[in-house]
Tab-separated table of C-alpha atoms and ligand atoms in Angstrom:
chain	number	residue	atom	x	y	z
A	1	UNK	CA	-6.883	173.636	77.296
A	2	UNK	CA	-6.406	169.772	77.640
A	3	UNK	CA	-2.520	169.955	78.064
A	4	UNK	CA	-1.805	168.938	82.151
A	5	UNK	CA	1.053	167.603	82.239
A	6	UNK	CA	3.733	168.299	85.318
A	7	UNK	CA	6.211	169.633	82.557
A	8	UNK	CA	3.439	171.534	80.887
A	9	UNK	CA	2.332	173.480	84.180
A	10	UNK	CA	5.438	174.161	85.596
A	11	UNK	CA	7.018	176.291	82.586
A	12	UNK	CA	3.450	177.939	81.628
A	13	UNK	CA	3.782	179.272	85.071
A	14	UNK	CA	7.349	180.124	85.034
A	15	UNK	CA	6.433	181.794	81.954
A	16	UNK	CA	3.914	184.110	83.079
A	17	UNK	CA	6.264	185.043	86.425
A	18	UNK	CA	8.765	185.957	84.475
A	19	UNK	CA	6.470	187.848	81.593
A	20	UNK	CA	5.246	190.285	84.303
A	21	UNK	CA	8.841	191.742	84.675
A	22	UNK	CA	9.403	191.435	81.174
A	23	UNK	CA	6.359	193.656	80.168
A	24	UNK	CA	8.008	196.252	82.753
A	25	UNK	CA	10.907	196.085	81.584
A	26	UNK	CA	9.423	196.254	77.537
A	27	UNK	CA	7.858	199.727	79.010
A	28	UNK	CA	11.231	200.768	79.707
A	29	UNK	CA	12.717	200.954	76.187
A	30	UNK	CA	11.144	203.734	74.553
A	31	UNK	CA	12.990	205.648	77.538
A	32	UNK	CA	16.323	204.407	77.253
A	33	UNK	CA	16.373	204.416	72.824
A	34	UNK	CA	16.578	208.755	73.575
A	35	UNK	CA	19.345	208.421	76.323
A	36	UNK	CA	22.804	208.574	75.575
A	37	UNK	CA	23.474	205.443	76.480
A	38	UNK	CA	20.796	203.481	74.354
A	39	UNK	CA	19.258	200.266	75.593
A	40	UNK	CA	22.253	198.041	74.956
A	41	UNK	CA	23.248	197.235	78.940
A	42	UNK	CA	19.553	197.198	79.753
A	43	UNK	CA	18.909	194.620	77.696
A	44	UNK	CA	21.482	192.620	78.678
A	45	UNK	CA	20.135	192.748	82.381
A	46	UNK	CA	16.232	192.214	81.060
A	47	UNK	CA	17.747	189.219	79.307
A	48	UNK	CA	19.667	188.171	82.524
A	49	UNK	CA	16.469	188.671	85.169
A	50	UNK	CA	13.910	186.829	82.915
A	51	UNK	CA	16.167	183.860	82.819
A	52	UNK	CA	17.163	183.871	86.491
A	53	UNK	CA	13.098	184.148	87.280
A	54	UNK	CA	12.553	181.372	85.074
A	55	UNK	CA	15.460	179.205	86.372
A	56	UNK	CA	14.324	180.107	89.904
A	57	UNK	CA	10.925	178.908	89.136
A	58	UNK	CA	11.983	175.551	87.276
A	59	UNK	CA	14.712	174.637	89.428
A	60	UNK	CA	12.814	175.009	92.630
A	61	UNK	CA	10.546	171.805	90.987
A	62	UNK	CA	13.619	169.831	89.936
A	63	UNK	CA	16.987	170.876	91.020
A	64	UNK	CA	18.470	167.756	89.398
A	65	UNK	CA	17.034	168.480	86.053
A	66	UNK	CA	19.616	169.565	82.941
A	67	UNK	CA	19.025	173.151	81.857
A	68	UNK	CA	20.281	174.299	78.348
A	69	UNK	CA	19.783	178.035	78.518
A	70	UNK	CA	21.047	181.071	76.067
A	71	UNK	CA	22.497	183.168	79.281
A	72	UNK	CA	23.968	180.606	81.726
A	73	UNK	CA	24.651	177.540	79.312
A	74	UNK	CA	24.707	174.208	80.269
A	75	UNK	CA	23.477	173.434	83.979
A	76	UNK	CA	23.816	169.655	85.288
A	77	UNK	CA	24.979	168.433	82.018
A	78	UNK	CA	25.130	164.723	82.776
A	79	UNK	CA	21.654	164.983	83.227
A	80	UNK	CA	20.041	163.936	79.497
A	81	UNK	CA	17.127	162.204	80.686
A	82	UNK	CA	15.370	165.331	81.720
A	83	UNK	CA	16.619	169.092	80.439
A	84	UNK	CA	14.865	172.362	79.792
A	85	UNK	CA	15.823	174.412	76.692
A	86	UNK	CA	15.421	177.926	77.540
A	87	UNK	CA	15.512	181.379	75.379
A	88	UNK	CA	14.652	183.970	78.060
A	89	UNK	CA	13.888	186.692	75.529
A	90	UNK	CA	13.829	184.930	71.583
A	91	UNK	CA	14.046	188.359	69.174
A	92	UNK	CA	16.522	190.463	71.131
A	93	UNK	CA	16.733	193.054	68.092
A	94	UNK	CA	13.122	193.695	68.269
A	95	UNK	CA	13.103	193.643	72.041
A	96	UNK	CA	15.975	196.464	71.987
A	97	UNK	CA	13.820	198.622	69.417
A	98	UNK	CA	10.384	199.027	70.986
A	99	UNK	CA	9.038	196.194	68.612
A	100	UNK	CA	6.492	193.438	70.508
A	101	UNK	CA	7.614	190.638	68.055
A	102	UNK	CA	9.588	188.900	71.058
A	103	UNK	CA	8.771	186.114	73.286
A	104	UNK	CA	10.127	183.341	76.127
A	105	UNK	CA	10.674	180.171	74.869
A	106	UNK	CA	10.988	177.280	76.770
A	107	UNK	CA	10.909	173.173	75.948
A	108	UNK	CA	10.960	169.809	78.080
A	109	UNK	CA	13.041	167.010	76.575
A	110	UNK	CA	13.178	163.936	77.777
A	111	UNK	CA	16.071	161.596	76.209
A	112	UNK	CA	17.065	164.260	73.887
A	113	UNK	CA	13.083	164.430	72.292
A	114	UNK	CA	11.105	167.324	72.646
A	115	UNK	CA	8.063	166.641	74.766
A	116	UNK	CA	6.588	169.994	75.745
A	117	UNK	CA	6.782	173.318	74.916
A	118	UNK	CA	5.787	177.194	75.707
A	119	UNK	CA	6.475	180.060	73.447
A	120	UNK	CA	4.874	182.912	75.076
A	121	UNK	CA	4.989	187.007	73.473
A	122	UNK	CA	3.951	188.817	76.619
A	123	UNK	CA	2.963	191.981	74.927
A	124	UNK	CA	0.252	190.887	72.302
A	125	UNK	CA	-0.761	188.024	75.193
A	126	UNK	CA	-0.409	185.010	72.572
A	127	UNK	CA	0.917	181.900	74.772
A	128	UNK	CA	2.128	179.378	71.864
A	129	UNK	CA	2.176	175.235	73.532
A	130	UNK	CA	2.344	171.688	72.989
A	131	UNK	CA	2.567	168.648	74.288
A	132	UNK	CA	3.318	165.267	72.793
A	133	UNK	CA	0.291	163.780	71.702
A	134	UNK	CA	-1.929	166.437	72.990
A	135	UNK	CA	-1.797	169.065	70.063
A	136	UNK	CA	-1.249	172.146	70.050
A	137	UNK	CA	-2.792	175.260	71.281
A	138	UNK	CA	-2.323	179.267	71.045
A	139	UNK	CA	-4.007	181.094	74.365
A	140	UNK	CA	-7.271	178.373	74.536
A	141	UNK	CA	-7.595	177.465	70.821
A	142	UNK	CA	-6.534	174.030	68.987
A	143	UNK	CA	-3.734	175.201	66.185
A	144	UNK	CA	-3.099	173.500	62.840
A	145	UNK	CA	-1.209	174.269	60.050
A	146	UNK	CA	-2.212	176.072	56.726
A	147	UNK	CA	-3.597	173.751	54.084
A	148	UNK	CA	-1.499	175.555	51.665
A	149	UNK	CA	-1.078	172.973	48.623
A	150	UNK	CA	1.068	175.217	45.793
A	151	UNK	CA	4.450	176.379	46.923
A	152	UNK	CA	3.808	179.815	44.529
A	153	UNK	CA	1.373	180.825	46.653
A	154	UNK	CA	3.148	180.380	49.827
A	155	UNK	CA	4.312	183.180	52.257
A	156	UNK	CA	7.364	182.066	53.994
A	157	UNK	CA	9.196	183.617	56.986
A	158	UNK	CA	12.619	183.041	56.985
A	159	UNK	CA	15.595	185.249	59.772
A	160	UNK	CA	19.315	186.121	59.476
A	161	UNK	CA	21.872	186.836	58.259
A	162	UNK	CA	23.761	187.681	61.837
A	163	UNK	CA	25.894	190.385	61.502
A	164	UNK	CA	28.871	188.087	62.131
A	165	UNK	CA	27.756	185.413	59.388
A	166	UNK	CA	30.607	184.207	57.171
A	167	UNK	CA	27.857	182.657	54.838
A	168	UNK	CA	25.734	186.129	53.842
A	169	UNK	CA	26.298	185.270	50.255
A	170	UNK	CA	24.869	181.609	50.186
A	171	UNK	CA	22.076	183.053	52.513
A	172	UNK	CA	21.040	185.651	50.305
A	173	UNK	CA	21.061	184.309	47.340
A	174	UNK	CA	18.420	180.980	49.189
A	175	UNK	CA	16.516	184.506	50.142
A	176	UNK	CA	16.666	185.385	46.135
A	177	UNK	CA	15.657	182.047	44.858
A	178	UNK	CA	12.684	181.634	47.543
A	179	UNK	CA	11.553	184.587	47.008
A	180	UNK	CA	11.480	184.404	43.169
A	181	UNK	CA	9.302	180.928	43.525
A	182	UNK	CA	6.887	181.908	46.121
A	183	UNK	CA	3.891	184.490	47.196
A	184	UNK	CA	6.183	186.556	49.362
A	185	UNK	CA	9.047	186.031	52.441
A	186	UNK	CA	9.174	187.797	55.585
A	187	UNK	CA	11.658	188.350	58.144
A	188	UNK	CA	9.626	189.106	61.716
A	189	UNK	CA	13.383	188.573	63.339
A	190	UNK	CA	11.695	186.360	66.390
A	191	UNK	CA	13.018	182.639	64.982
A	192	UNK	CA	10.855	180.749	68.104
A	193	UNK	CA	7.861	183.110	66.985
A	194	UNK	CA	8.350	182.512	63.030
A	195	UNK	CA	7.826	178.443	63.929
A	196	UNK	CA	4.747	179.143	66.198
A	197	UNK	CA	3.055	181.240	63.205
A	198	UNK	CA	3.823	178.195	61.028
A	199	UNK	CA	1.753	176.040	63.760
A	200	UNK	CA	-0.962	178.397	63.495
A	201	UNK	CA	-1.394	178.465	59.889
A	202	UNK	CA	-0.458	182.146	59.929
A	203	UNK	CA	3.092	181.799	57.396
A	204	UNK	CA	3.134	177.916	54.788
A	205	UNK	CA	7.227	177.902	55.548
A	206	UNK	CA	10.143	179.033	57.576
A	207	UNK	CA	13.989	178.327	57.527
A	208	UNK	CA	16.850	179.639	59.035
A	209	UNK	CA	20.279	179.184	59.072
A	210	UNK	CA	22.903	179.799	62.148
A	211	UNK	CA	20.363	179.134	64.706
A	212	UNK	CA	20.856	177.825	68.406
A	213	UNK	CA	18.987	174.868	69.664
A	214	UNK	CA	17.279	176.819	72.356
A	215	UNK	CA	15.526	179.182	69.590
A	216	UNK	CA	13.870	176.569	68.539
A	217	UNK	CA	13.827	173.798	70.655
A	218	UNK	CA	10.069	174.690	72.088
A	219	UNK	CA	8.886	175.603	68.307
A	220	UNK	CA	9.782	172.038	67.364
A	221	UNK	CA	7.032	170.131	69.188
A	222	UNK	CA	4.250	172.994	68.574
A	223	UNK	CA	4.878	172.509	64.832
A	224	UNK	CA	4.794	168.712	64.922
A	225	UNK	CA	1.669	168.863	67.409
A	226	UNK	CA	0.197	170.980	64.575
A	227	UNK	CA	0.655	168.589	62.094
A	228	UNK	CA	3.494	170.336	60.586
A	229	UNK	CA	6.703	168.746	59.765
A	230	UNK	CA	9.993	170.142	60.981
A	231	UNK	CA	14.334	168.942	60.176
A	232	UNK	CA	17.619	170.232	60.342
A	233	UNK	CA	19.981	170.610	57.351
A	234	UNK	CA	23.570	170.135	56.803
A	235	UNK	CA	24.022	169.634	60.765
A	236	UNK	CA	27.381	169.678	62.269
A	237	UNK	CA	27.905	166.466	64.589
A	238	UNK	CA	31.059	168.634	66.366
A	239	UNK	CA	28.197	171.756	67.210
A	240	UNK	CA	24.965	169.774	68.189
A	241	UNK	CA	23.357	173.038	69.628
A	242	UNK	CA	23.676	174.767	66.079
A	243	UNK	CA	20.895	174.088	63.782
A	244	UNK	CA	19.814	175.280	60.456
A	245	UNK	CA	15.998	175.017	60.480
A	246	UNK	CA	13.454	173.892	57.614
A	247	UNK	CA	9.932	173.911	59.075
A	248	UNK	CA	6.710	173.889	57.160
A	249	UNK	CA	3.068	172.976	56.862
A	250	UNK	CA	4.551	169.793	55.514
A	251	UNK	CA	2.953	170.022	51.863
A	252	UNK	CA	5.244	172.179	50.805
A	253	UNK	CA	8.346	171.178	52.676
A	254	UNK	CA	10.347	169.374	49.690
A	255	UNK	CA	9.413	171.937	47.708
A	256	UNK	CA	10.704	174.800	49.783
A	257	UNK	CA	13.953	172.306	50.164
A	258	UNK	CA	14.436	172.041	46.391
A	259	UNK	CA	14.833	176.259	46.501
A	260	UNK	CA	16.896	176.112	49.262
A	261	UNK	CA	19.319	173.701	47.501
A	262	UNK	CA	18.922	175.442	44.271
B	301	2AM	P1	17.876	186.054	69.851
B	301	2AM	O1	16.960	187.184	69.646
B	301	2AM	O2	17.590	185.274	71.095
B	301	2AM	O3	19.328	186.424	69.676
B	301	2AM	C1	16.624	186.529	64.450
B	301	2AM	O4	16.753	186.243	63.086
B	301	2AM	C2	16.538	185.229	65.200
B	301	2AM	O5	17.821	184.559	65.148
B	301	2AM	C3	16.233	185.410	66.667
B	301	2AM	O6	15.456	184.317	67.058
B	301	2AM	C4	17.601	185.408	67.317
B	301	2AM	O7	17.576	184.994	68.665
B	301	2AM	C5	18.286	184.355	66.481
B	301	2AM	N1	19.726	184.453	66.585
B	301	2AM	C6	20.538	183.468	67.028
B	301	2AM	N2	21.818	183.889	67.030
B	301	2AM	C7	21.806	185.178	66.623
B	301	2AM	C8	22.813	186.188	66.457
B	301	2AM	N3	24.097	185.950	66.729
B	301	2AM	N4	22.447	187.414	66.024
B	301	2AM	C9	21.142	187.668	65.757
B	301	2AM	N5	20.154	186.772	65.908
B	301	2AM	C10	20.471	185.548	66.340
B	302	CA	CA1	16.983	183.270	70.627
């Protein structure tokens, strides 16, 4: 791999610290799903220990940095020049069932652009990264896009509604009009893990509405380092950490738009 930056080796490596006790923890589930109790409050605390490793590991390198994390929130927030965007565990759901479609995701910004990134799914060993100007690699191989040219034969990933979603009706009906005008959609419920599989060619399309920034904050320079072409739609200037996502190989992405408007 021919990514070496600072930024680059420091959350790889806080990445695979804080995997091993993830895996562990993973091994766990099956265990808990039969107990009374169900996995609920152990997830919470998986959540909570993979972000404290990775915090641990980050901070230790640059206390001064800004952190933007799903757990603890904002952590020296004057600090814009340099910030990490961390997801500790990105696919809870699947996490909490016994299903390996999870991972830690983790980007560098520096004044507010996205300059590294790590998604990393512990179980299947897939370590997603990018670095501006470098490309973009899964494990040791160079990533790109699909070469997918006709939006009809597209397969497009797409996540949500959240139970709590006031907008299940517009979402479902984009859902009905995508799906009607392409191959087929998924939903692998992992929204930093649906943007890496656009990188590597493996879904033409994703979007997503009711997202937080640190979902996809990592996903956002893998795509672009894989020449695929990422934006946010009908962003709120009042909640700058929500985003609604469009990403794509970038052939199809006014295409897939146009549905989503529909
Ligand atoms: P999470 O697993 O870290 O919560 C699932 O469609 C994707 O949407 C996951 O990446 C999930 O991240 C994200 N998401 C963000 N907010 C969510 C919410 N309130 N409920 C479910 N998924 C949410
Ligand atoms: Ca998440």
């Amino acid at each position: 791999m021919r990514l070496n930056s600072p930024q680059i080796n420091l959350i790889t490596k806080a990445c695979m610290k804080a995997s091993r006790s993830l895996i562990r923890d993973f091994g766990e589930i099956e265990n808990l799903q039969v107990s009374s109790k169900g996995p609920g409050d152990f997830v919470t605390s998986a959540d909570k220990r993979t972000e404290k490793i990775l915090l641990e590991e980050l901070q230790k390198a640059h206390p001064d940095y800004g952190v933007i994390t799903e757990e603890t929130g904002i952590i020296n927030k004057s600090n814009t020049k340099n910030r990490w965007i961390i997801d500790p565990i990105d696919g809870t759901f699947n996490f909490m069932n016994g299903i390996p479609q999870f991972a830690i995701s983790i980007g560098y910004e520096e004044d507010n652009e996205i300059k590294c990134g790590v998604i990393f799914n512990p179980i299947m060993n897939e370590l997603f990264c990018a670095e501006k100007g470098n490309g973009a690699y899964l494990n040791n191989s160079r990533i790109r896009v699909s070469n997918k040219k006709n939006i009809k034969d597209a397969l497009i990933v797409t996540g949500g509604p959240k139970g709590s979603s006031k907008i299940k009706d517009k979402i479902f009906s984009e859902y009905i009009n995508v799906s009607n005008n392409v191959s087929n959609v998924r939903k692998f419920g992992s929204a930093a893990l649906d943007v890496a599989y656009v990188a590597c060619g493996r879904f033409d399309g994703y979007w997503q509405r009711e997202l937080n920034y640190w979902d996809i904050a990592a996903g956002i320079i893998i795509l672009k380092e894989a020449g695929g072409y990422v934006d946010f739609f009908e962003e709120d200037k009042n909640l700058p950490l929500k985003k609604n996502i469009l990403a794509s190989n970038s052939i199809i992405h006014e295409e897939l738009r146009d549905l989503i408007n529909k």
